[in-house]
Coordinates of C-alpha atoms and ligand atoms in Angstrom, one line a residue:
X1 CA 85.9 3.1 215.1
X2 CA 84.3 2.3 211.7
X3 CA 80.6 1.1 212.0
X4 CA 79.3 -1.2 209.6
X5 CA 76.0 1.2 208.3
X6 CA 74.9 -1.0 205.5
X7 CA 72.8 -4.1 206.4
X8 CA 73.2 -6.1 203.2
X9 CA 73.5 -10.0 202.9
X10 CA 75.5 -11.2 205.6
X11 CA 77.1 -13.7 202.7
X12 CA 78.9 -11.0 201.1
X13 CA 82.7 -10.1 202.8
X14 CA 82.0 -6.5 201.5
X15 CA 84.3 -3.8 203.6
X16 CA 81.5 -2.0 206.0
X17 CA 80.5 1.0 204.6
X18 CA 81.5 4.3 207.1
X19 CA 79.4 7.4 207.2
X20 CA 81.6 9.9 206.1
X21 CA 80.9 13.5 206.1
X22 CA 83.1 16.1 204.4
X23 CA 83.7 19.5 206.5
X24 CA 84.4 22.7 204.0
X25 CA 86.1 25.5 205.8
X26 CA 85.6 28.7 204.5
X27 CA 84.8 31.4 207.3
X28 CA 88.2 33.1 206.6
X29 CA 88.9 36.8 205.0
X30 CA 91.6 36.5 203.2
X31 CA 93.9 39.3 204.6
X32 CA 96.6 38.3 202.7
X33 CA 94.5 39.6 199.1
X34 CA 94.0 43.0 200.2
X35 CA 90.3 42.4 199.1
X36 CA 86.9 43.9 199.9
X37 CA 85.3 40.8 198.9
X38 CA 85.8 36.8 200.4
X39 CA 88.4 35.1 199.8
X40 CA 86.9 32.4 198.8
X41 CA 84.2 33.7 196.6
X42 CA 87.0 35.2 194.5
X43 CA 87.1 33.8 191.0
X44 CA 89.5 31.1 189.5
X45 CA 88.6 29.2 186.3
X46 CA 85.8 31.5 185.8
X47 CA 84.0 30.4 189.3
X48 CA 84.5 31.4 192.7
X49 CA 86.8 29.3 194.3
X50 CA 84.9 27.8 197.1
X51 CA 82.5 26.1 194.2
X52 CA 85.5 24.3 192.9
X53 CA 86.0 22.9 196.5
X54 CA 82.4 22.2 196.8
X55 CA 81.9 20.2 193.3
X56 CA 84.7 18.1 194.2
X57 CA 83.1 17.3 197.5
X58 CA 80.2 16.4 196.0
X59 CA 81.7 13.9 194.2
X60 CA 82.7 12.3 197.0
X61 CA 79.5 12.7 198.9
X62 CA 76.4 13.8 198.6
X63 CA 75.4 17.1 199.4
X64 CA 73.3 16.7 202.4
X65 CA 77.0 15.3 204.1
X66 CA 78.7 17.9 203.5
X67 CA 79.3 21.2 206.0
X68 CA 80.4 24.5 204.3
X69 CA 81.4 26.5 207.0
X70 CA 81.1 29.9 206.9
X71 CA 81.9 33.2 208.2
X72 CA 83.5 36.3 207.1
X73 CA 80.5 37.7 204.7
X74 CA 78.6 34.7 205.6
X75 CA 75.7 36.0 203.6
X76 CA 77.0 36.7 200.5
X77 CA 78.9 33.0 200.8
X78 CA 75.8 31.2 201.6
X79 CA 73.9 33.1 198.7
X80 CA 76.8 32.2 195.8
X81 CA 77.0 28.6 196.8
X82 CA 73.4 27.5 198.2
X83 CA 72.1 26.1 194.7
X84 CA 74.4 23.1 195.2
X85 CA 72.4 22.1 198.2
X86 CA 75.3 22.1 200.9
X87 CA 74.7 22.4 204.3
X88 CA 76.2 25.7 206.3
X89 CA 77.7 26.2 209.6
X90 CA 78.4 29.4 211.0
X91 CA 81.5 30.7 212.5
X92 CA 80.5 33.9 213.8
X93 CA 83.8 34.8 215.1
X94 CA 86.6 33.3 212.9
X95 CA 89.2 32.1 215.7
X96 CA 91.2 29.5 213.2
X97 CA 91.2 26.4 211.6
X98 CA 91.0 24.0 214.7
X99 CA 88.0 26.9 216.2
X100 CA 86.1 26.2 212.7
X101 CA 85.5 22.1 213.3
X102 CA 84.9 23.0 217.1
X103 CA 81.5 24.9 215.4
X104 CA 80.7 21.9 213.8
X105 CA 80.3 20.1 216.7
X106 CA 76.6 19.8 217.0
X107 CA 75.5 19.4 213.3
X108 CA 78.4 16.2 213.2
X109 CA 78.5 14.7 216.8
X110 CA 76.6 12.2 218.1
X111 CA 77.5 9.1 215.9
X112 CA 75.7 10.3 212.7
X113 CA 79.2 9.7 211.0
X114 CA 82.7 7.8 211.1
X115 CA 84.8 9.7 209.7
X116 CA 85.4 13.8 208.9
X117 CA 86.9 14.7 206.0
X118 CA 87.9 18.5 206.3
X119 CA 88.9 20.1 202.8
X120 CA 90.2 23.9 202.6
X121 CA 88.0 26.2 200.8
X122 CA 90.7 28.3 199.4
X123 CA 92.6 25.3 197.7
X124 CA 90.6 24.6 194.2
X125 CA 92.7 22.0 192.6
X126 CA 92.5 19.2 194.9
X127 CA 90.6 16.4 193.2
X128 CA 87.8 13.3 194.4
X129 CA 90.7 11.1 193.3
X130 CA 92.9 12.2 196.2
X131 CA 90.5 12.9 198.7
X132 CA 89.0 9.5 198.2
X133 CA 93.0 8.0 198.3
X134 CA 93.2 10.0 201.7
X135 CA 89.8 8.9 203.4
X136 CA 90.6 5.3 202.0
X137 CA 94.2 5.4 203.6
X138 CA 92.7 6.5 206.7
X139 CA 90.4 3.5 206.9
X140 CA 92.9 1.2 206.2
X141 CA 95.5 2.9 208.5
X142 CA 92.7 2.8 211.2
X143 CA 94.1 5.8 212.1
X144 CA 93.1 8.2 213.9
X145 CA 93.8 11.8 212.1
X146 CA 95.6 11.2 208.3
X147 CA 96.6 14.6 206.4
X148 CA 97.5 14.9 203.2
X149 CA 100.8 16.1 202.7
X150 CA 103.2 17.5 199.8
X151 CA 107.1 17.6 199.2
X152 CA 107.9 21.3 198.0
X153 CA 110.8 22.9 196.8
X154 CA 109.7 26.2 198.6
X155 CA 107.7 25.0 201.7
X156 CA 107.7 28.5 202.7
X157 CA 104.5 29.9 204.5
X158 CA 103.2 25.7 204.8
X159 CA 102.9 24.1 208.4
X160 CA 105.9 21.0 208.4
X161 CA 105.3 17.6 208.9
X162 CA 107.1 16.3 211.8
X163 CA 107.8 12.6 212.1
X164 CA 110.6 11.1 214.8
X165 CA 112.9 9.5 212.6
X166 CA 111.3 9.2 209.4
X167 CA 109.4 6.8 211.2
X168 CA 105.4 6.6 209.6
X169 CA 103.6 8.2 212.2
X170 CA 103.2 12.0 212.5
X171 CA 104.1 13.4 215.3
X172 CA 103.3 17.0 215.1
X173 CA 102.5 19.9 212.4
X174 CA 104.7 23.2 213.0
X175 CA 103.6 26.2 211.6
X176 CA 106.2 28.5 209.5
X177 CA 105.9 31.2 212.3
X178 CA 106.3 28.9 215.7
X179 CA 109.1 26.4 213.4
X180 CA 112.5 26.4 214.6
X181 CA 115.0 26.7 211.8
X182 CA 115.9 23.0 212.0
X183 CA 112.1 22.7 211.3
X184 CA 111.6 24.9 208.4
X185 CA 114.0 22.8 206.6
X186 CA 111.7 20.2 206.4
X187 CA 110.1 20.1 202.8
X188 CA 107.1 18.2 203.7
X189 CA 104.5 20.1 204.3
X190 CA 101.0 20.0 205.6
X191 CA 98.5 20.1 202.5
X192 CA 95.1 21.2 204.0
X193 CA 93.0 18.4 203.9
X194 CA 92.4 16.0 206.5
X195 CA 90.7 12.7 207.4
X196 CA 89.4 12.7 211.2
X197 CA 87.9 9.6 212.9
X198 CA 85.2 11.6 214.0
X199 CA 84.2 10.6 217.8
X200 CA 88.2 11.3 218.5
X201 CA 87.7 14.5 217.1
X202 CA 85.5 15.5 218.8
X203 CA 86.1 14.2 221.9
X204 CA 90.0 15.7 221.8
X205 CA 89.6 19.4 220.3
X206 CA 88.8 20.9 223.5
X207 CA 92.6 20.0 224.1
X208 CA 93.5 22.7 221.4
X209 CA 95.1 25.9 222.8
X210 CA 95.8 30.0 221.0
X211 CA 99.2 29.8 223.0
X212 CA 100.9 30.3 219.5
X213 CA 101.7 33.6 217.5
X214 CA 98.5 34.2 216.1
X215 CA 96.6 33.4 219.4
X216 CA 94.0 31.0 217.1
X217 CA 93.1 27.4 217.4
X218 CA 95.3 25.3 214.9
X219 CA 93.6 22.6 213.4
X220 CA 96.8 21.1 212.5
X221 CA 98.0 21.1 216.4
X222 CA 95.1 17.9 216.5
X223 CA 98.5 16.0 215.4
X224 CA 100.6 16.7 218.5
X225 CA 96.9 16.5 220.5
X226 CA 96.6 12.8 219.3
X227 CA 99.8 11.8 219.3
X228 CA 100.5 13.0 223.0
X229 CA 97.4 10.5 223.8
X230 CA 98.8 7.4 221.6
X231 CA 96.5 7.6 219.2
X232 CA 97.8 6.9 215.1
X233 CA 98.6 10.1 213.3
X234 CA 99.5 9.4 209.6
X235 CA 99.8 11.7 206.5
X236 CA 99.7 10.1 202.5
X237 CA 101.2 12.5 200.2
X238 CA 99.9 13.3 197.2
X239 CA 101.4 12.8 193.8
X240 CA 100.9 16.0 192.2
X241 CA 101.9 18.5 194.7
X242 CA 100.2 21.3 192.5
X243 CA 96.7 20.0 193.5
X244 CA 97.1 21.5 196.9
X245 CA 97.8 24.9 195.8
X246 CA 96.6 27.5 197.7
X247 CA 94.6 31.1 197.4
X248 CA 96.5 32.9 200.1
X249 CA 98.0 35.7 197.7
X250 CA 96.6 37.6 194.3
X251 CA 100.3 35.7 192.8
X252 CA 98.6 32.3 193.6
X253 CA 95.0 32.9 192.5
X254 CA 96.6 33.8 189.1
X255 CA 98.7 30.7 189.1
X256 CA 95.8 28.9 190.2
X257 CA 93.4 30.3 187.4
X258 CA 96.5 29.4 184.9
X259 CA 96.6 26.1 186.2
X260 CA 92.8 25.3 185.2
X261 CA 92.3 27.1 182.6
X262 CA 95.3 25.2 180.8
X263 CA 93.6 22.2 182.1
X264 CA 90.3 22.6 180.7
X265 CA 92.1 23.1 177.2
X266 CA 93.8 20.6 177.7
X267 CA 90.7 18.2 178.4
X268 CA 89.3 19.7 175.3
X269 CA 92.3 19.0 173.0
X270 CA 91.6 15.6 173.9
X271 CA 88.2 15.2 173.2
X272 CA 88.7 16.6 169.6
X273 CA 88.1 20.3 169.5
X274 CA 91.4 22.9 167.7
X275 CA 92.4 25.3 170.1
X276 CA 95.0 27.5 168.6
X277 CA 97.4 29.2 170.9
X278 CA 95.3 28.1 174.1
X279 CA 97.2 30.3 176.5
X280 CA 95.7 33.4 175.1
X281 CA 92.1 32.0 175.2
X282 CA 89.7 32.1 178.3
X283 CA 87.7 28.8 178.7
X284 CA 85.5 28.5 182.2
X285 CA 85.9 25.2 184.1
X286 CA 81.7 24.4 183.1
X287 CA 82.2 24.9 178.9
X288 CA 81.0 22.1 176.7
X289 CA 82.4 22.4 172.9
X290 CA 82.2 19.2 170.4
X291 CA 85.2 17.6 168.4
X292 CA 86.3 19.7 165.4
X293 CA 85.6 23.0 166.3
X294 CA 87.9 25.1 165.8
X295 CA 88.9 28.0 168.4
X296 CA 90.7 31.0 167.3
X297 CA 93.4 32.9 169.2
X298 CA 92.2 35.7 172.1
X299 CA 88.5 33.9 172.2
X300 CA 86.5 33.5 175.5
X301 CA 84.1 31.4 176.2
X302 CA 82.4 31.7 179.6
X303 CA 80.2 30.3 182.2
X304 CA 77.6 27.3 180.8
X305 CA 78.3 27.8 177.0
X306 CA 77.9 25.1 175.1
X307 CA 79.0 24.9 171.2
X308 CA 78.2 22.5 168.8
X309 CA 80.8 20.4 166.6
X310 CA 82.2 21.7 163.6
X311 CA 81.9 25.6 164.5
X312 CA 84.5 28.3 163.7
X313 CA 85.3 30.9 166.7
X314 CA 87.0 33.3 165.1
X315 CA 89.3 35.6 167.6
X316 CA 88.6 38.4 169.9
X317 CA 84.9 36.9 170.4
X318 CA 83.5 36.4 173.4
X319 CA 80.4 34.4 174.3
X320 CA 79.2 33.8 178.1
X321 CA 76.5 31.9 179.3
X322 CA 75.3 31.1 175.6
X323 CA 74.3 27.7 173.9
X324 CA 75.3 27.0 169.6
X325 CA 74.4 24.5 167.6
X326 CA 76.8 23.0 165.3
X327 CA 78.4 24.2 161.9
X328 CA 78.3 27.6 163.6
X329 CA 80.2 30.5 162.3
X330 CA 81.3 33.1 164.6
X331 CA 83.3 35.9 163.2
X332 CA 85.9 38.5 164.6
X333 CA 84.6 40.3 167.6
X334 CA 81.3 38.9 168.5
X335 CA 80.2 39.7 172.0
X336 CA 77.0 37.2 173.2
X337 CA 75.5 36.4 176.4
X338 CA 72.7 34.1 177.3
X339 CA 71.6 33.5 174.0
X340 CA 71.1 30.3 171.8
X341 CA 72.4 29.5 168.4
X342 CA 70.9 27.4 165.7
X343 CA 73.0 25.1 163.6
X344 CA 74.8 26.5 160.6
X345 CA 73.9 30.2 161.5
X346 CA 76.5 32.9 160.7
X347 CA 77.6 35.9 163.2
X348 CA 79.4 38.9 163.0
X349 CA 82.2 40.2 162.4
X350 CA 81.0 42.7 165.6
X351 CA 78.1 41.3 166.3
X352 CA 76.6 41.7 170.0
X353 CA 74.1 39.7 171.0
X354 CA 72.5 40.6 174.7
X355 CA 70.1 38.0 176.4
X356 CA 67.7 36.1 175.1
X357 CA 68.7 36.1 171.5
X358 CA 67.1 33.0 169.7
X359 CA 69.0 32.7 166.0
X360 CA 67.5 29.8 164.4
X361 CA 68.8 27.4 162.1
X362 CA 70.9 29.1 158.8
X363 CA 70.1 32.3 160.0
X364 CA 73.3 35.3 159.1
X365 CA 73.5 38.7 161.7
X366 CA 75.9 40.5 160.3
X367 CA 78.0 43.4 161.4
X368 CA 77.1 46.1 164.2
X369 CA 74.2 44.5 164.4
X370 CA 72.7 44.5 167.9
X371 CA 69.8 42.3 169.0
X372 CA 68.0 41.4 172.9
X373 CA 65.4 39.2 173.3
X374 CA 64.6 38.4 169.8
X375 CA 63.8 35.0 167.8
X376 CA 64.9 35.2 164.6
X377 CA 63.5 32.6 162.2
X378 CA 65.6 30.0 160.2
X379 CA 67.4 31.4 157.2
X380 CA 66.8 34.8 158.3
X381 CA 69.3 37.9 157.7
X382 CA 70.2 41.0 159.4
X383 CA 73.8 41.5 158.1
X384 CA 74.5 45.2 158.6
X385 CA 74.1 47.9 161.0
X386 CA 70.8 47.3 163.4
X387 CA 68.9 47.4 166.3
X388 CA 66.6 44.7 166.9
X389 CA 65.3 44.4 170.4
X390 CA 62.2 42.7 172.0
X391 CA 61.1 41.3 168.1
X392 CA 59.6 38.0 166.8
X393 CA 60.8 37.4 163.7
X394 CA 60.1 34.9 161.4
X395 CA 61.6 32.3 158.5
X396 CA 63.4 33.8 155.7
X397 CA 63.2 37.5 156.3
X398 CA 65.1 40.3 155.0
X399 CA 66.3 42.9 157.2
X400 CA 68.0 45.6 155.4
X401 CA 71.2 47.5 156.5
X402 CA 70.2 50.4 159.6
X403 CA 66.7 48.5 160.9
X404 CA 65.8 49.6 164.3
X405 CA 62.9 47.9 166.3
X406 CA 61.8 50.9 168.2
X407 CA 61.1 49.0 171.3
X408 CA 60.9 51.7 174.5
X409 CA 58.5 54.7 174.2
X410 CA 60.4 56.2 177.4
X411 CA 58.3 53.8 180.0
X412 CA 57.4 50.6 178.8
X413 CA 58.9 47.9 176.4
X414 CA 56.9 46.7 173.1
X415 CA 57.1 44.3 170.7
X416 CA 57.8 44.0 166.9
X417 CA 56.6 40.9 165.4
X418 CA 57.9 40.6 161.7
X419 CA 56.3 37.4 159.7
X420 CA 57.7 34.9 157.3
X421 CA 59.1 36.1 153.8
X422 CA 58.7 40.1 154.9
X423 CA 61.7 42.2 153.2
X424 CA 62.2 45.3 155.6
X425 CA 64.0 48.1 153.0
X426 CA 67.0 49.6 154.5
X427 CA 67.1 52.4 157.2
X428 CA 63.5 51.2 158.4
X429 CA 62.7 52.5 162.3
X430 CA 59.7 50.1 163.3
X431 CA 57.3 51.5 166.0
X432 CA 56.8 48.8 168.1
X433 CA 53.8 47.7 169.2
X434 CA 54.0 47.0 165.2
X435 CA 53.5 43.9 162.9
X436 CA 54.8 43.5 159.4
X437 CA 52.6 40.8 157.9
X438 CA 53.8 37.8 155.9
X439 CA 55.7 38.4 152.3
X440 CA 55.0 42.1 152.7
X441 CA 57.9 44.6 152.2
X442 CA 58.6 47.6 153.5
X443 CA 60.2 50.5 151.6
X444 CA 63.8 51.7 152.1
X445 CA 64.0 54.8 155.2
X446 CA 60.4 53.8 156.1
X447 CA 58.9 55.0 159.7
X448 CA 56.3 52.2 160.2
X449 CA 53.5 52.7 163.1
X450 CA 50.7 51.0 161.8
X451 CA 50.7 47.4 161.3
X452 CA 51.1 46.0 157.4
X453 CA 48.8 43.2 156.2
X454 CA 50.3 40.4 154.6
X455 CA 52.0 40.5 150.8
X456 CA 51.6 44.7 151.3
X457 CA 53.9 47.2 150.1
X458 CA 54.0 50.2 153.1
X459 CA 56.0 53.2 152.4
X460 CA 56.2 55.3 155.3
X461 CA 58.1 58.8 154.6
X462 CA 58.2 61.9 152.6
X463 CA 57.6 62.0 149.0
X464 CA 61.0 63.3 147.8
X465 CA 61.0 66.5 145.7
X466 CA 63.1 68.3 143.2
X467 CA 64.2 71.5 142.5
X468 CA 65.6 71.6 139.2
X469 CA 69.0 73.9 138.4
X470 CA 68.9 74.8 142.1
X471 CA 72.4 74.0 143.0
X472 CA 73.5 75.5 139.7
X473 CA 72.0 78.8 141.0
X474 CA 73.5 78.5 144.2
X475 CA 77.2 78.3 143.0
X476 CA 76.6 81.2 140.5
X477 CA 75.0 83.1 142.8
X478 CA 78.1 82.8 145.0
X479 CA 80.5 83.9 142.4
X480 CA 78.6 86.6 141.8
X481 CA 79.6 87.8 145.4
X482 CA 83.1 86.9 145.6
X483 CA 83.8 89.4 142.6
Ligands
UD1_501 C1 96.7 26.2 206.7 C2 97.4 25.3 207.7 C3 98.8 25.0 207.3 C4 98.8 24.4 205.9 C5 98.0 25.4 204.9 C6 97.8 24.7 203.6 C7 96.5 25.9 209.9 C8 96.7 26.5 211.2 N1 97.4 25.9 209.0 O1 97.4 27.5 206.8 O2 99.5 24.1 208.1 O3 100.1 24.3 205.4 O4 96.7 25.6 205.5 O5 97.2 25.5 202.7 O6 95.4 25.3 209.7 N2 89.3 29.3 208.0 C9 88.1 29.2 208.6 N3 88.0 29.7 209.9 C10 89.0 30.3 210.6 C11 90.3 30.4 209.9 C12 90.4 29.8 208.6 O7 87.1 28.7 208.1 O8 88.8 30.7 211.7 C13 89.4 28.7 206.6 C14 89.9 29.7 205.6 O9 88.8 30.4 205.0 C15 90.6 28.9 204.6 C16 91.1 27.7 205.4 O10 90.4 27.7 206.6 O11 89.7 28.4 203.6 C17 92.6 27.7 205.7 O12 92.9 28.9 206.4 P1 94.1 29.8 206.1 O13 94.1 31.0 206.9 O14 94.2 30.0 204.6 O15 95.3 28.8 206.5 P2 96.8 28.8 206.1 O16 97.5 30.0 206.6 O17 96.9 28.7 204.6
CA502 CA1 95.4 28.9 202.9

């Protein structure tokens, strides 16, 4: 049943294009992880495990093809994934695998598309390569229903492939709990992923039945359906059986996470960048880093970050969601999220950084220094001990050791705005709404609550005094008593 959709010059022997859409299933709880949460929002490679499935798809069609659907926690599934444009489907009552396409009847029927290709949400490592290898197959098996299958040395828990003979066509799919022992010897197993001719499909799942142990329809029982009515059942199996690892257990999310994380070292070995020890270091799926930078032992790096070349990441740091330029220095124990990095700047050690820290170019912040929502100017320094929150601050400035931008007065947040060339004297507290003009300085333990003009000198505390021979007293004046 393929349609030739593309109407170009009649001259060309190009294959017909199909209409393909790809069917997501991911309505399931997830008994089997004894969690609160959905199965397949649950994290692998730092993101939930249903957008792993979904990027894939996308790579094999566009988004407005393909048909996440959803059920258990359907809200909370829709709201995680919707930025990548999908389209849902909702299974209100989740009554299995074949009960999930038999939803999606009315968004896919009625010749909009050739062919189905149904991926499980819950199985993150399956890749376009293979998913394009089994739609292709299918076309050129002009088969009916293809499945991707597996040989595994523990096919435990898997629904067997059964073919008459070891002849080509499938003939059936048992599951583990209706399989006969004779069955369950089989190795083969069914993988997940599917290609459907998609009129067939359609037209034949009413033939499903929940006379099995579960009482649910079985997608996979679409083999026996087809092949009771002559039509071609084929599987292709794939060459890396790891890439159709499930999420069924916490065991095989961890294996799973282990899987890609080691992945996504490896993929950054390879383009240039020193990863010491990478099995101790945390690297999300989406991280950018450029050749020759160097990664320390115990270091994570999370969500979108994106480093620079030529950067040290010096263990026990961790940095989510944050973008550095290159030459970067980050030292022992530096915690940053959503904050951006000029090139050559030094951090830490112990330096945390909350959102929307701006450290330009050159720039040092040194230890137990916190900042939030700050830009701080090229070549400036804050190396010891401070708070600086909700602050402009400019090129070349000095901050001494204990600063604190004294941004909240208890209801609303203000700012400090500190100008080129000022030198802030240690132990300063800065009362914000505050600005300390250009070159001026401000002197050491300073509490500063009116603005200072440029190239001033403001000295805000007590004028110290003296009492001479007083602590001489004191101890004599004791002894005096203890006699
Ligand atoms: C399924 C197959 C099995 C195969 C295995 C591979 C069936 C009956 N069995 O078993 O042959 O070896 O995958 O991993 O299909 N889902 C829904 N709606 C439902 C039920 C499930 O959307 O009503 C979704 C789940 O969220 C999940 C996917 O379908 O993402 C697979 O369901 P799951 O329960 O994990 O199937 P398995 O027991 O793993
Ligand atoms: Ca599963």
């Amino acid at each position: 049943m393929v349609k030739a959709k593309n109407t170009g010059s009649k001259s060309s022997p190009k294959p017909p294009r199909i209409a393909i859409a790809v069917v997501i299933m991911a309505a399931g709880k997830g008994t089997r992880l004894k969690s609160k949460h959905p199965k397949v929002l649950h994290e692998v490679g730092g993101k939930p495990i249903l957008a792993h499935v979904i990027a894939t798809a996308k790579k094999v069609a566009p988004a407005q093809d393909i048909f996440v659907i959803i059920g258990h926690e359907a809200e909370r599934v829709r709201e995680a994934v919707g930025g990548t444009g999908v389209n849902f489907v909702l299974q209100a009552e989740q009554r299995g695998t074949g009960h999930a396409l038999m939803v999606t009847r009315d968004a896919l029927s009625g010749n909009r598309y050739d062919q189905v290709i149904v991926l499980s949400g819950d199985a993150p490592l399956i890749t376009a390569e293979t998913v394009k290898r089994l739609s292709d197959f299918h076309t050129a098996q002009k088969a009916t229903m293809t499945l991707l299958s597996a040989d595994l040395d523990n096919p435990y828990g898997y629904g067997r492939v059964l073919r008459k003979g070891g002849r080509a066509e499938v003939q059936a799919i048992v599951e583990e709990k209706s399989a006969t022992a004779q069955q369950r010897k089989v190795r083969e197993i069914n993988a997940g992923f599917y290609a459907f001719d998609a009129p067939a499909l359609y037209e034949y799942i009413d033939r499903l039945s929940t006379a099995n142990p579960h009482g649910e329809y079985y997608l996979t029982d679409m083999a026996g359906v087809f092949h009771r009515a002559r039509k071609k059942v084929v599987a292709i199996k794939t060459e890396d059986p790891s890439e159709v690892l499930g999420s069924n257990t916490r065991m095989e999310m961890m294996m799973l996470d282990a899987c890609l994380r080691l992945a996504k070292c490896r993929a950054l070995l390879e383009a240039g960048v020193t990863i010491f020890y990478p099995h101790t270091c945390v690297i999300d799926s989406d991280v950018e880093v450029g050749a020759d930078t160097v990664i320390e032992p115990f270091v994570q790096l999370l969500g979108h970050t994106k480093i620079g070349e030529d950067c040290r990441i010096r263990s026990y740091s961790v940095i989510g969601n944050s973008v550095l330029g290159d030459r970067v220095t980050v030292k022992p124990g530096t915690v940053m999220e959503a904050s951006r990095v000029g090139a050559g700047a030094v951090l830490g050690p112990y330096t945390h950084m909350r959102p929307g820290s701006e450290v330009g170019e050159g720039a040092h912040l040194g230890n137990f220094v916190e900042t939030k929502k700050i830009k701080l100017g090229k070549g400036s320094k804050a190396n010891h001990l401070s708070y600086l929150g909700d602050a402009e601050i400019g090129e070349g400035v000095n901050i001494g050791a204990g600063t604190i931008t004294c941004n909240y007065d208890g209801v609303n947040k203000h700012k400090t705005v500190i100008e080129d060339g000022a030198f802030i004297g240690s132990d300063s507290t800065l009362v914000a709404p505050v600005t300390i003009g250009r070159g001026s300085y401000v002197a050491a333990a300073s509490c500063i609550t009116d603005d200072v003009p440029e190239d001033a000198l403001a000295l805000g505390r007590a004028r110290q005094s003296v009492k001479e021979g007083w602590a001489r007293e004191k101890r004599e004046a004791q002894k005096e008593k203890d006699r």
